[in-house]
XYZ file of C-alpha atoms in Angstrom:
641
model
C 66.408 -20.110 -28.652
C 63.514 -22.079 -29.401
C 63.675 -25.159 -32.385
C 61.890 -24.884 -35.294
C 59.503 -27.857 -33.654
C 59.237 -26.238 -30.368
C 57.865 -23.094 -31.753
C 55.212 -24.984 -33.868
C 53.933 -26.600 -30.411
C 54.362 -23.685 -28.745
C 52.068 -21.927 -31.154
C 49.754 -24.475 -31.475
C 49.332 -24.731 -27.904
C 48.328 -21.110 -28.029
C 45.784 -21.412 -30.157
C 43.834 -24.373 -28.672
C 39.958 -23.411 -27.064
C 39.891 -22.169 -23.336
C 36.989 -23.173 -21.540
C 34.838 -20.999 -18.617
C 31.505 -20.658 -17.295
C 28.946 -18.071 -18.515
C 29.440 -16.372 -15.110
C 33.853 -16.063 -15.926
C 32.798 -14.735 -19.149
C 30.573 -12.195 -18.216
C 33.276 -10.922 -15.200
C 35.759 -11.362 -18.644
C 33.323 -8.532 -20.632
C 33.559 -6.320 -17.646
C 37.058 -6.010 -17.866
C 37.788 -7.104 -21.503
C 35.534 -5.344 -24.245
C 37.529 -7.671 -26.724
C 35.558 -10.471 -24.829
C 32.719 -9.426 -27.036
C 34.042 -7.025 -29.329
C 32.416 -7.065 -33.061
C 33.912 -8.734 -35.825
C 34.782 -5.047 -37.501
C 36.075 -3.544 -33.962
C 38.659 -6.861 -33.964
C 39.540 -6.191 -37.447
C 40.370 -3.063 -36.782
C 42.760 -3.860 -33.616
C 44.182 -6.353 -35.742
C 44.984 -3.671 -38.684
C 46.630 -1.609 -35.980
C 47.490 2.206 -36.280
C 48.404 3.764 -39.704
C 51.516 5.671 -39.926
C 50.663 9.397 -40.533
C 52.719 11.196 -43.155
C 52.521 14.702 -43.784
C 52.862 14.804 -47.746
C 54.039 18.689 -47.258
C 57.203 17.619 -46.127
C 58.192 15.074 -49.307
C 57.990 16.837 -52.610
C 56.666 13.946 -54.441
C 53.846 12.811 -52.046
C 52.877 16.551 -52.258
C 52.221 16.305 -55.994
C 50.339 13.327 -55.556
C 48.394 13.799 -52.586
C 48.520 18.126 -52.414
C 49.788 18.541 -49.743
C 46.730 16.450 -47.413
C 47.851 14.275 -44.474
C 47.726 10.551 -45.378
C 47.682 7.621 -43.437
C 49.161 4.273 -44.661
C 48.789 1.177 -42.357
C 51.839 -1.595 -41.764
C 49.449 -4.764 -42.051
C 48.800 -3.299 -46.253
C 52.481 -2.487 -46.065
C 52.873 -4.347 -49.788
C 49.989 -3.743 -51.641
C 51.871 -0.761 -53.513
C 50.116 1.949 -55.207
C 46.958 0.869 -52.922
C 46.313 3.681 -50.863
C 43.088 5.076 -51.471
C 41.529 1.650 -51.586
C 43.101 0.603 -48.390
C 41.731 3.599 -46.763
C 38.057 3.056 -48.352
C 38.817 -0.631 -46.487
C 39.479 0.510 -43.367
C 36.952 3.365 -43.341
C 34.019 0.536 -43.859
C 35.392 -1.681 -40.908
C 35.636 1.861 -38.939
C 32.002 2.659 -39.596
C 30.812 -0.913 -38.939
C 32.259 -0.983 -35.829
C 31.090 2.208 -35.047
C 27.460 0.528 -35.417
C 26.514 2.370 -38.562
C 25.173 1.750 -41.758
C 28.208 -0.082 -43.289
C 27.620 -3.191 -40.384
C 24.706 -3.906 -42.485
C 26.058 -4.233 -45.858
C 28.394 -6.553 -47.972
C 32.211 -5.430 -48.344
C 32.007 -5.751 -52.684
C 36.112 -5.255 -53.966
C 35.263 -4.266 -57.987
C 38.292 -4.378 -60.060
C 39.823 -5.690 -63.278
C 41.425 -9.224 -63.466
C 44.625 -9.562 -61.483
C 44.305 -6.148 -59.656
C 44.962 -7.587 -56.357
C 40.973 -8.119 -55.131
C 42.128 -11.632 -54.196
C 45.044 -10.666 -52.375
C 43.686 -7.976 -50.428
C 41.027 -10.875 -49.430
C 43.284 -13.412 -48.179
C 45.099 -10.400 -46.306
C 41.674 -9.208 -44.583
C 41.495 -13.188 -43.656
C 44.691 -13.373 -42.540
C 44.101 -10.496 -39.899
C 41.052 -11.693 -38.767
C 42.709 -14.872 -37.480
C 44.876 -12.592 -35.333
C 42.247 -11.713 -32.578
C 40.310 -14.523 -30.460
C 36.479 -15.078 -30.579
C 34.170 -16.321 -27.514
C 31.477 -18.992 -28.320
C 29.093 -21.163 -27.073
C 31.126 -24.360 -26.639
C 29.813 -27.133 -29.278
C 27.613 -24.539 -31.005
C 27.628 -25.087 -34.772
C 27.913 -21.416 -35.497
C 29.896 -19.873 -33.629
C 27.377 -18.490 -31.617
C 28.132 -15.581 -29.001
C 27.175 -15.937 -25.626
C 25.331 -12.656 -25.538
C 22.900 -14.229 -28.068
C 21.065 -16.174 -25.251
C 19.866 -12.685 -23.693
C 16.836 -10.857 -24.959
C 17.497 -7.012 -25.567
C 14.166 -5.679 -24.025
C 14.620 -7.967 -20.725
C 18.390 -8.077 -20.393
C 20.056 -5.145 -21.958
C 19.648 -2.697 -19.144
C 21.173 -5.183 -16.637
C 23.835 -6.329 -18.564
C 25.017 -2.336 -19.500
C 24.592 -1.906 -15.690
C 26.599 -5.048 -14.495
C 28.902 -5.371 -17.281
C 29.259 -2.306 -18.956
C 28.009 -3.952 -22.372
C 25.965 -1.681 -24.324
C 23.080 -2.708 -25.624
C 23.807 -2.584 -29.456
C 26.596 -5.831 -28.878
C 22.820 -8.249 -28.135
C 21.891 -9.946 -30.882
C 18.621 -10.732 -29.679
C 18.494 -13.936 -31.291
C 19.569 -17.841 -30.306
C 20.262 -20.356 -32.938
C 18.056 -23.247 -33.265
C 20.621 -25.670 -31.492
C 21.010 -22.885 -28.118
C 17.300 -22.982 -27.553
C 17.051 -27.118 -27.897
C 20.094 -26.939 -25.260
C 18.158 -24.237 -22.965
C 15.126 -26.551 -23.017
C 17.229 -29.251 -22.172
C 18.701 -27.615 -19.378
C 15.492 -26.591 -18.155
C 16.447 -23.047 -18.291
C 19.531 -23.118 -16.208
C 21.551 -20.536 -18.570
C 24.961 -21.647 -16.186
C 25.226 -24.747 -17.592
C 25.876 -23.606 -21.140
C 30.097 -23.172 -21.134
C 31.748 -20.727 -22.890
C 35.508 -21.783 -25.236
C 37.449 -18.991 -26.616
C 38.988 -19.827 -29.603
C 41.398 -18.523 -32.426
C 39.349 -18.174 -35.781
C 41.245 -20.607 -38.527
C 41.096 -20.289 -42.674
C 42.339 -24.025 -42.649
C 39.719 -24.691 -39.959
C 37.112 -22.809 -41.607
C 36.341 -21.328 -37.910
C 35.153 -17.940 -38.306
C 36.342 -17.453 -41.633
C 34.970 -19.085 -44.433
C 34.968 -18.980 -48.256
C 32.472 -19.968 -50.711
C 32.202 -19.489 -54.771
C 29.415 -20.217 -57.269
C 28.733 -23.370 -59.114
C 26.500 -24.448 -61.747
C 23.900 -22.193 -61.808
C 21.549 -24.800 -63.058
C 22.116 -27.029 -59.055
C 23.277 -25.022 -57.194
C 21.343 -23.600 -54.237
C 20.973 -21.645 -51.184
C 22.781 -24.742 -49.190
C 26.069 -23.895 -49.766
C 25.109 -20.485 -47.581
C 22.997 -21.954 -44.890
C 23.751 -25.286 -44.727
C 21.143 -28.284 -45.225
C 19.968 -30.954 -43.478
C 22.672 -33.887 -42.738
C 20.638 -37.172 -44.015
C 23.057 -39.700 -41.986
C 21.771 -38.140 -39.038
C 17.512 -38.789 -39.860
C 17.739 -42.212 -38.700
C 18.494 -40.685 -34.818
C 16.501 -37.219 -35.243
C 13.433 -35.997 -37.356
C 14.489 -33.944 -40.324
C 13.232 -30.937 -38.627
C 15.544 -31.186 -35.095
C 18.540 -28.585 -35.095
C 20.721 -31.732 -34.200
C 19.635 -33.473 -37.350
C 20.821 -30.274 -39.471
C 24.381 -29.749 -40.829
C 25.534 -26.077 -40.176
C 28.231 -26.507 -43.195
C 27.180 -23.615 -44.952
C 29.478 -19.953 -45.474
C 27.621 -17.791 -43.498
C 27.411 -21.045 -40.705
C 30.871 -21.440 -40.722
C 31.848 -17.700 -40.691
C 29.392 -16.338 -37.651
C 31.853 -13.937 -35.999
C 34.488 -13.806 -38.628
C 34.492 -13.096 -42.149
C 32.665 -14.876 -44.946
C 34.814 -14.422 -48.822
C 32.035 -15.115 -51.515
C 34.505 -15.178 -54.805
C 32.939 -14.143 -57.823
C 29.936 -13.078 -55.756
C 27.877 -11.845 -59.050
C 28.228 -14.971 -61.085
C 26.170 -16.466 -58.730
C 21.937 -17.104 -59.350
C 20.115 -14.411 -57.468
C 18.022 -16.744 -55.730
C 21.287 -18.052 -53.983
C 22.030 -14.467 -53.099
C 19.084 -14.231 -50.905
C 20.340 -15.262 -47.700
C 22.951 -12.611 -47.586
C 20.191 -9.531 -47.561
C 18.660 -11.021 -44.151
C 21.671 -12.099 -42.872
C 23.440 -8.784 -43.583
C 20.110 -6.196 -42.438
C 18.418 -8.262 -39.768
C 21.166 -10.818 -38.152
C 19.796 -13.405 -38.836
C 18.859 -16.366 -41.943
C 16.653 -19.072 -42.400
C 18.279 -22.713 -43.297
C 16.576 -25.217 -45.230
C 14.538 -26.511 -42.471
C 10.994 -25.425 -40.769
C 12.988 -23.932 -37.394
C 13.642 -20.535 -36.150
C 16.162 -18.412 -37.691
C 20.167 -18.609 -37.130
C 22.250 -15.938 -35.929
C 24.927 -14.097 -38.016
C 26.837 -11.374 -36.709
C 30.052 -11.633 -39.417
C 31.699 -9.768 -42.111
C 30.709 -10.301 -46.028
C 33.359 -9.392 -48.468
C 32.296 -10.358 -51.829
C 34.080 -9.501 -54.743
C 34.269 -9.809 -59.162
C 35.401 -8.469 -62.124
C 33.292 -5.174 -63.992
C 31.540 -7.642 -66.387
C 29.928 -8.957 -63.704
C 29.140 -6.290 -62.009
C 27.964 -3.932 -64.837
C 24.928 -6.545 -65.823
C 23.995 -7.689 -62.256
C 23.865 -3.650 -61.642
C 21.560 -2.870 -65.097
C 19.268 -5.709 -63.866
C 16.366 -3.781 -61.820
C 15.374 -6.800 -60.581
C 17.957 -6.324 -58.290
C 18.133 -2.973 -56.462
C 17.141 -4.311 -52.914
C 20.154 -5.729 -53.313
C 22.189 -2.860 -55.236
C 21.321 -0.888 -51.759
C 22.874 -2.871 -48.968
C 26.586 -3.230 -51.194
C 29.714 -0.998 -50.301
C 31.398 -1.110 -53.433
C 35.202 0.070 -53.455
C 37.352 0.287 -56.342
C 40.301 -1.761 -56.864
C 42.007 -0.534 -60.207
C 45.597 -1.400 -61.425
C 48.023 0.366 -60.172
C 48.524 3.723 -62.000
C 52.310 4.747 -60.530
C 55.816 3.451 -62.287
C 57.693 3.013 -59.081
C 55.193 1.249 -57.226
C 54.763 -1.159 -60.068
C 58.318 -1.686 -59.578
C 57.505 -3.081 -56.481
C 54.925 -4.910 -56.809
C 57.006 -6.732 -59.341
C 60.107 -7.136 -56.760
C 57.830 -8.501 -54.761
C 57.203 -11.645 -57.645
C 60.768 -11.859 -57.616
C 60.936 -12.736 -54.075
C 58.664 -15.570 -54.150
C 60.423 -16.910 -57.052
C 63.959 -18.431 -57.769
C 64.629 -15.596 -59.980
C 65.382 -13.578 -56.905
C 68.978 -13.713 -57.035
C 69.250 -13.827 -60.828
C 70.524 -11.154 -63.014
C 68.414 -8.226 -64.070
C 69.531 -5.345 -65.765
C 68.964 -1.985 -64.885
C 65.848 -0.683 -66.506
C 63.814 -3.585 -67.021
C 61.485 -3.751 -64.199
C 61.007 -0.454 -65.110
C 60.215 -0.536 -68.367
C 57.552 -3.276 -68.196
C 56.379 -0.633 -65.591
C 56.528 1.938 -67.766
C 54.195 -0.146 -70.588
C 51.780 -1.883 -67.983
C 51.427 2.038 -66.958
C 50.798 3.100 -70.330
C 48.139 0.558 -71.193
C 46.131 1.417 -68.323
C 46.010 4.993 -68.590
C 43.512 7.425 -70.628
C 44.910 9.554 -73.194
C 45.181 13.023 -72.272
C 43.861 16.402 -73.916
C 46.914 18.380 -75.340
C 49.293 16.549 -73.212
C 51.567 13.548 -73.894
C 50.235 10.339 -72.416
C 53.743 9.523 -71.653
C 53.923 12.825 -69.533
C 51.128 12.139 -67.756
C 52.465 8.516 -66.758
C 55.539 10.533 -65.053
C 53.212 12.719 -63.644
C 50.977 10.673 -61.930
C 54.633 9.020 -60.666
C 54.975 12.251 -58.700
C 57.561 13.954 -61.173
C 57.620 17.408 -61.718
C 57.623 18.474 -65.789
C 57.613 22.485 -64.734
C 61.384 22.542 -66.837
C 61.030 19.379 -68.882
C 57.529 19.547 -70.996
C 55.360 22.721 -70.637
C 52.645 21.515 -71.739
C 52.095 18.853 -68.654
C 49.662 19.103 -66.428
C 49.089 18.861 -62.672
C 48.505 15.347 -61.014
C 44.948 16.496 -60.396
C 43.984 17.882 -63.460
C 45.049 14.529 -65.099
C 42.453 12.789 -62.663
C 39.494 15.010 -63.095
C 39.886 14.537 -67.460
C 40.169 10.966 -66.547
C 37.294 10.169 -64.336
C 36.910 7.406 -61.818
C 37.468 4.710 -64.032
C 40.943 4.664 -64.791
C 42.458 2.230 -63.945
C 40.206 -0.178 -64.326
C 41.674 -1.178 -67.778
C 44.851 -2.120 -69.110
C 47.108 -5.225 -68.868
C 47.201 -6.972 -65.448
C 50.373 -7.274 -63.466
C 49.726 -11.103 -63.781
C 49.948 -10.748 -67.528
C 52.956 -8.233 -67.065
C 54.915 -10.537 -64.349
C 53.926 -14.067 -67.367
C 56.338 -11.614 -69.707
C 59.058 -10.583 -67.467
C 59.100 -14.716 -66.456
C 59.382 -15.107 -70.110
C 62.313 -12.310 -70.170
C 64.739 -14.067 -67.157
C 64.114 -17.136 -69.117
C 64.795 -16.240 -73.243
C 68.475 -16.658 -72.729
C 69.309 -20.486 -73.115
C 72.592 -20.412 -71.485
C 72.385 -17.476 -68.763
C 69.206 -16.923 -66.506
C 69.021 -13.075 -66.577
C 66.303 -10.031 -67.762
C 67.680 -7.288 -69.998
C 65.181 -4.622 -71.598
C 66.026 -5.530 -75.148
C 64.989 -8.777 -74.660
C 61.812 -7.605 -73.292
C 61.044 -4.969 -76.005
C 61.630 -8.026 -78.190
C 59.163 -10.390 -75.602
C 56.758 -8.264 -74.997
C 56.310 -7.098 -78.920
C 55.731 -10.843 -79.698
C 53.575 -11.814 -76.821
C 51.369 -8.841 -78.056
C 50.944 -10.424 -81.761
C 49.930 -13.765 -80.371
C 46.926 -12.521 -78.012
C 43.950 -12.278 -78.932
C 43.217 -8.744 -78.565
C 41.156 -6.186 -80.507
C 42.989 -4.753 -83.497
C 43.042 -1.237 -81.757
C 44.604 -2.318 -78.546
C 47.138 -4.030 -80.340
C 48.462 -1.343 -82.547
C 48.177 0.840 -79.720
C 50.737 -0.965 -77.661
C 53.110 -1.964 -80.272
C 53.488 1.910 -80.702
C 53.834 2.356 -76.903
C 57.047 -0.065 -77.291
C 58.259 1.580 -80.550
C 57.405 5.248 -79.950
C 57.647 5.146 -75.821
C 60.377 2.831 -74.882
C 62.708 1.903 -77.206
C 63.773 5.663 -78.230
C 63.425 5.991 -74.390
C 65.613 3.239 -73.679
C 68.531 3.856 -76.541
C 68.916 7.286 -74.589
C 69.342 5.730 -71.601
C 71.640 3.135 -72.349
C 73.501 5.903 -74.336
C 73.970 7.353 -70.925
C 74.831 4.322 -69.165
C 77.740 3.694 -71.469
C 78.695 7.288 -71.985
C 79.411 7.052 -68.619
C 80.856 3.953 -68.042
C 83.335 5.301 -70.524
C 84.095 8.263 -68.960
C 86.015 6.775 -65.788
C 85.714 10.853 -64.133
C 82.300 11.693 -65.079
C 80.832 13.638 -62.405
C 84.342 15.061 -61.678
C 84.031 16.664 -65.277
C 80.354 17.240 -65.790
C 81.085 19.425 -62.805
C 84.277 21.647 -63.934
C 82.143 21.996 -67.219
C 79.034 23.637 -65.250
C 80.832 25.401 -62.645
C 83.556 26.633 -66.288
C 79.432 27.524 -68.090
C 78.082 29.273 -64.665
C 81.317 31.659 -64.511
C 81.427 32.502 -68.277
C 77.782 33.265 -68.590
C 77.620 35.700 -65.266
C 80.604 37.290 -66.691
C 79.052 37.715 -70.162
C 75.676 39.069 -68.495
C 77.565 41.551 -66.665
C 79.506 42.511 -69.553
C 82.760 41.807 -67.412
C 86.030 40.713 -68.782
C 87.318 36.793 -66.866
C 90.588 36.602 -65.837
C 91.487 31.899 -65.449
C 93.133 32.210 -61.996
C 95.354 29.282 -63.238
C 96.598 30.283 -66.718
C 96.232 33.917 -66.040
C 94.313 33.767 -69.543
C 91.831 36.844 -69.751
C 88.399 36.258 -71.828
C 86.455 39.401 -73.583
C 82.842 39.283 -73.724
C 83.819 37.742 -77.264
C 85.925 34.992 -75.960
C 83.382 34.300 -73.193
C 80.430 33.824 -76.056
C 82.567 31.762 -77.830
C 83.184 29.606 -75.090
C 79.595 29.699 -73.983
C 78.636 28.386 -77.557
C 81.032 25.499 -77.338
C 78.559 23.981 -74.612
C 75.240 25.324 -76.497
C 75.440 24.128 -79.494
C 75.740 20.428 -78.991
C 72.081 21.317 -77.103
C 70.277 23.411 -79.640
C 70.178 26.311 -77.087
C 67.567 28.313 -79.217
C 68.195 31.243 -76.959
C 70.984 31.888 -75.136
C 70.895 35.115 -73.507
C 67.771 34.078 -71.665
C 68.993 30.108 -70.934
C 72.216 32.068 -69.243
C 70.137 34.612 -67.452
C 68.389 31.567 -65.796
C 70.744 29.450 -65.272
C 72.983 32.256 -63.474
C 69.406 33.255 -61.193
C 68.719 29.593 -60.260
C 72.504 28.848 -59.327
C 72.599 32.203 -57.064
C 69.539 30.979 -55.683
C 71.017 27.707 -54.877
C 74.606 29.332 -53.646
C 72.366 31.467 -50.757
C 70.871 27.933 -49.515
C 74.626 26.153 -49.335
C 77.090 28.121 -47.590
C 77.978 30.237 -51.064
C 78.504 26.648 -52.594
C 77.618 25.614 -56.694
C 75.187 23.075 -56.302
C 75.719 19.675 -58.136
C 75.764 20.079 -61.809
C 73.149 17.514 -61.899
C 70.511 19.509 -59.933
C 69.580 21.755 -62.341
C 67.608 19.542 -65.404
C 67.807 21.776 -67.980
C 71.664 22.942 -67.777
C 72.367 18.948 -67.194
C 70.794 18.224 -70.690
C 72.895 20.814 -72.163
C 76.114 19.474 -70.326
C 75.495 15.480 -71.184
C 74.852 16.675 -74.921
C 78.474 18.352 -74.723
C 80.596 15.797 -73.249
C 78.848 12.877 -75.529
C 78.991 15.395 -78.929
C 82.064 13.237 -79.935
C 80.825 9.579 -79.630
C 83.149 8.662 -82.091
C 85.665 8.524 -79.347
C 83.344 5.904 -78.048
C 83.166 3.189 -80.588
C 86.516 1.408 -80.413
C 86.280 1.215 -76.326
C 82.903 -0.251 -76.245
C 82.766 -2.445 -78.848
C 83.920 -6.475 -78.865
C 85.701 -6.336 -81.824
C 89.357 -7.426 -81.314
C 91.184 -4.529 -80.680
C 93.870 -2.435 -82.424
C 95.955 -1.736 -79.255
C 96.824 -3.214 -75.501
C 95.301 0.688 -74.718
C 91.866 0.293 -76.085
C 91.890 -3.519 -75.023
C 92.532 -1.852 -71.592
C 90.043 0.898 -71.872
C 87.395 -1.944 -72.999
C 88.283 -4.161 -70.004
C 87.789 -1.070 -68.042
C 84.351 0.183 -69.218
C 82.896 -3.247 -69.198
C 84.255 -3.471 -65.564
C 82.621 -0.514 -64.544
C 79.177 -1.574 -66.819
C 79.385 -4.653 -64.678
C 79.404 -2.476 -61.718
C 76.138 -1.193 -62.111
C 74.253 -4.431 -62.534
C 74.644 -5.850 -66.039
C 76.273 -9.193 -66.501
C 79.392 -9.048 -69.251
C 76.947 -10.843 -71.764
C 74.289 -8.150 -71.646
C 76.789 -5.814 -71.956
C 77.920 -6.683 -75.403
C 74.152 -7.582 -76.215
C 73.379 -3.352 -75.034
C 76.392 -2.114 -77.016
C 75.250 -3.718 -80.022
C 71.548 -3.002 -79.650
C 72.433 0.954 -78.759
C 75.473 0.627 -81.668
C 72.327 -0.340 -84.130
C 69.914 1.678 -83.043
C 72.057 5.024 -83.120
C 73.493 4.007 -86.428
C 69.832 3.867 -87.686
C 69.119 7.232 -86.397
């Protein structure tokens, strides 16, 4: 097994420059199109295959995707909730590479603040260091070897030879390749070919570049300007005397990053129109044109965007831009992840978080981001668009799609960031002074705060204070009612079972007007008794009607005893008759109060119940301390109620 140091040399090593002559490049071509393979076809190899899922055969990709094929690729394997844009992504380095329009225009990411533009940047960079590049050794850009060869003279005979076709010839040498040629005298074998391994920290092949002052800054930082310690040696006009330290210089072959592309002055912008349509730019100085055959992803906030766009000044520009969308992400459980993700890279990794709490500051991010609905609840829709099925929960929901079309493209593109939502969860782990743990109280508490002290408009504000009171704390007290309830029931599935298999018995008995003999106690039940029974479990629910709520729970259980050997299916499975058991077995919650709270207790029995309940509370996730802090906060809440 190799040491930490050996691997570093041995990976070093790997990437160092290999060095041949024109002639072992060319034989390279014929056998290796990657020899001179486009900067889009290498992205693409280094993206790899997508994994194809069938969304037919997983109930919630269905909803979300009806039912289409989808393709989700490894190398984007974390940026959650991401899909479409990654596919818009890798549909514009499919078509460049293809040779269509898209090789001529600039990759623009649009999105709010902190919607991942950035990262999906430095990923794009990242895989374009994967795949090598061949180059004129000592050439300044990055210039490929089949830039010394003149389509109309050479492209036949190199498609013959080689098997290059025609479309991979620039047509075009850079300033410092025709000073070397005239050198040479025209012997093309002495120029020498080096592979090499494109480097961010290198800046070979992949390059980054953001604007300044709009007042200095100029084209230079693009194409490079003349180097002045060099004038004493050359003339200002010489290639040699000019310094190639410009973005689309540096990133010939690769991939250029222009941050906050439309902050920039739209004279500096220039370069990037020729350099995108024809190949090629002009530098500073009074010599022929340099080569570019790269990548331009670009990308900014809507702001931006929206007045560089209304300027008409600017539709040459407007035309030769592939703009994809990169909203917040619009799906609860892949906001979860992303914020797991955080976690990781943090120390707070391995401390204590309650469970809930990721999702709730899901759930609100979520909320904020999403339009309100027409005659729907906005909170439905959030579940919806998590791939949930309302059918039995909220009739008035409505299909994934529907939600979209009322929407429009721009959802999404509003909202808090994730940035803003992983600042309060930091602020969560850390409120505590003695124990470094996240508990949803604390964040309701957090988050409400936070919210007063920003500087947002008056509207916003009151809107998301109400998503907290009227969303998740009424939310959250019923599910930390649940949590508890069944912490302190030690059998609780064992039960919640006998009770539905006890309601499914009684109520096909009652429909058939049949008389139930208990095949234990030998007890026989009229169609009396059997109501009276049935009403035991109803009533706790608010069963408005009960002969049709027996009628379909007895259908969808005889349904469900065909498809398992003649089986009950879990009492859990069906969401409607599990409402209507919970509300029965947690009608008495007086039982509950001297178990779960921390008052000294009355008894060694209840002082073992308590140990036992916050035993199994513990079990779950919660630390001891954010147990009593949840008993208290649910004792208050329900007491308020």
């Amino acid at each position: 097994m190799q040491t930490l140091l050996e691997k570093y040399r041995t990976n070093y090593g790997a990437s160092r420059e290999e060095e041949m002559t024109l002639d072992d490049y060319l034989d390279l071509c014929r056998k290796d199109p990657g020899a001179y393979a486009t900067p889009s076809e290498r992205m693409l190899e280094a993206i790899g295959a997508p994994e194809v899922i069938d969304t037919r055969n997983d109930p919630r990709l269905s909803r979300l995707f009806s039912n289409r094929v989808i393709k989700r690729y490894p190398a984007f394997a974390e940026f959650y909730g991401l899909e479409e844009v990654i596919s818009q992504i890798v549909s514009f380095f499919k078509h460049a590479a293809q040779g269509l329009e898209e090789k001529k225009q600039v990759l623009y990411l649009l999105g709010p603040v902190g919607g991942g533009k950035s990262s999906i940047a430095e990923r794009l960079k990242q895989l374009m260091e994967e795949r090598p590049i061949y180059a004129l050794k000592d050439s300044p850009v990055n210039e490929s070897p089949l830039g010394l060869f003149a389509p109309a003279q050479y492209a036949a005979l190199l498609e013959s030879d080689y098997g290059i076709a025609p479309r991979y010839l620039t047509g075009i040498m850079s300033p410092w390749a025709i000073k070397r040629l005239q050198e040479y005298g025209g012997d093309i074998s002495r120029f020498r070919v080096v592979r090499v391994q494109p480097s961010v920290l290198r800046q070979i092949a992949i390059a980054k570049t953001e604007p300044g002052d709009e007042n200095n800054q100029d084209i230079s930082s693009l194409v490079g300007k003349v180097d002045i310690r060099k004038l004493d040696r050359y003339s200002q006009s010489d290639p040699d005397a000019y310094g190639y330290s410009g973005g689309l210089c540096l990133a010939n072959q690769g991939l250029l990053e222009f941050v906050e592309m439309f902050k920039a002055p739209i004279k500096m912008l220039h370069p990037l129109l020729t350099a995108t349509q024809e190949g090629n730019y002009k530098g500073t100085e009074g010599f022929s044109a340099i080569p570019f055959n790269g990548v331009i992803l670009a990308h900014s906030n809507e702001s931006e965007w929206q007045t560089f766009r209304n300027n008409k000044h600017n539709e040459a520009f407007l035309d030769r831009i592939y703009i994809v969308k990169v909203p917040y992400c619009l799906q609860v459980s892949e906001e979860v992840k992303i914020y797991e993700k955080l976690l990781r890279g943090s120390s707070l990794h391995a401390a204590p978080c309650a469970p809930g709490t990721l999702e709730m500051m899901a759930q609100f991010s979520v909320l904020t981001r999403l339009k309100e609905p027409e005659n729907s609840s906005l909170y439905s829709k959030m579940r919806v668009y998590d791939g949930e099925s309302l059918k039995d929960i909220d009739p008035k929901a409505k299909a994934y799609q529907e939600y979209r079309d009322y929407a429009g493209a721009d959802e999404g593109m509003n909202g808090i960031s994730t940035r803003f939502a992983f600042k309060i969860l930091s602020s969560v782990f850390n409120y505590d002074q003695f124990e470094i743990a996240a508990n949803p109280v604390h964040l309701m508490y957090v988050l409400e705060q936070r919210l007063v002290r920003e500087d947002l408009p008056e509207e916003n504000q009151r809107r998301y204070l109400e998503f907290i009171k009227g969303h998740l704390s009424t939310r959250y007290a019923e599910f930390i009612g649940k949590e508890i309830q069944t912490a302190y029931l030690e059998s609780y599935s064992e039960y919640g079972q006998n009770i539905f298999d006890r309601y499914v018995t009684y109520s096909d008995c009652w429909l058939q007007d049949e008389d139930f003999r208990d095949p234990e106690t030998g007890e026989v039940f009229d169609r009396a008794a059997l109501n009276s029974e049935l009403e035991k479990i109803e009533k706790a629910a608010g069963i408005a009607n009960p002969k049709d709520f027996r009628n379909e729970v007895v259908n969808f259980v005889l349904r469900a005893r065909a498809n398992h050997g003649g089986k009950n299916p879990a009492w859990s499975s069906y969401e409607k008759l599990r409402e209507v058991i919970e509300k029965k077995m947690f009608s008495n919650t007086e039982d509950l109060l001297p178990v779960i709270s921390f008052n000294t207790k009355a008894s060694a029995d209840d002082q073992a119940k308590h140990q036992g309940f916050v035993a199994r509370m513990t079990a779950k996730g919660y630390t001891e301390k954010q147990v009593r802090l949840l008993c208290e906060w649910y004792l208050r809440v329900r007491k308020s109620s």
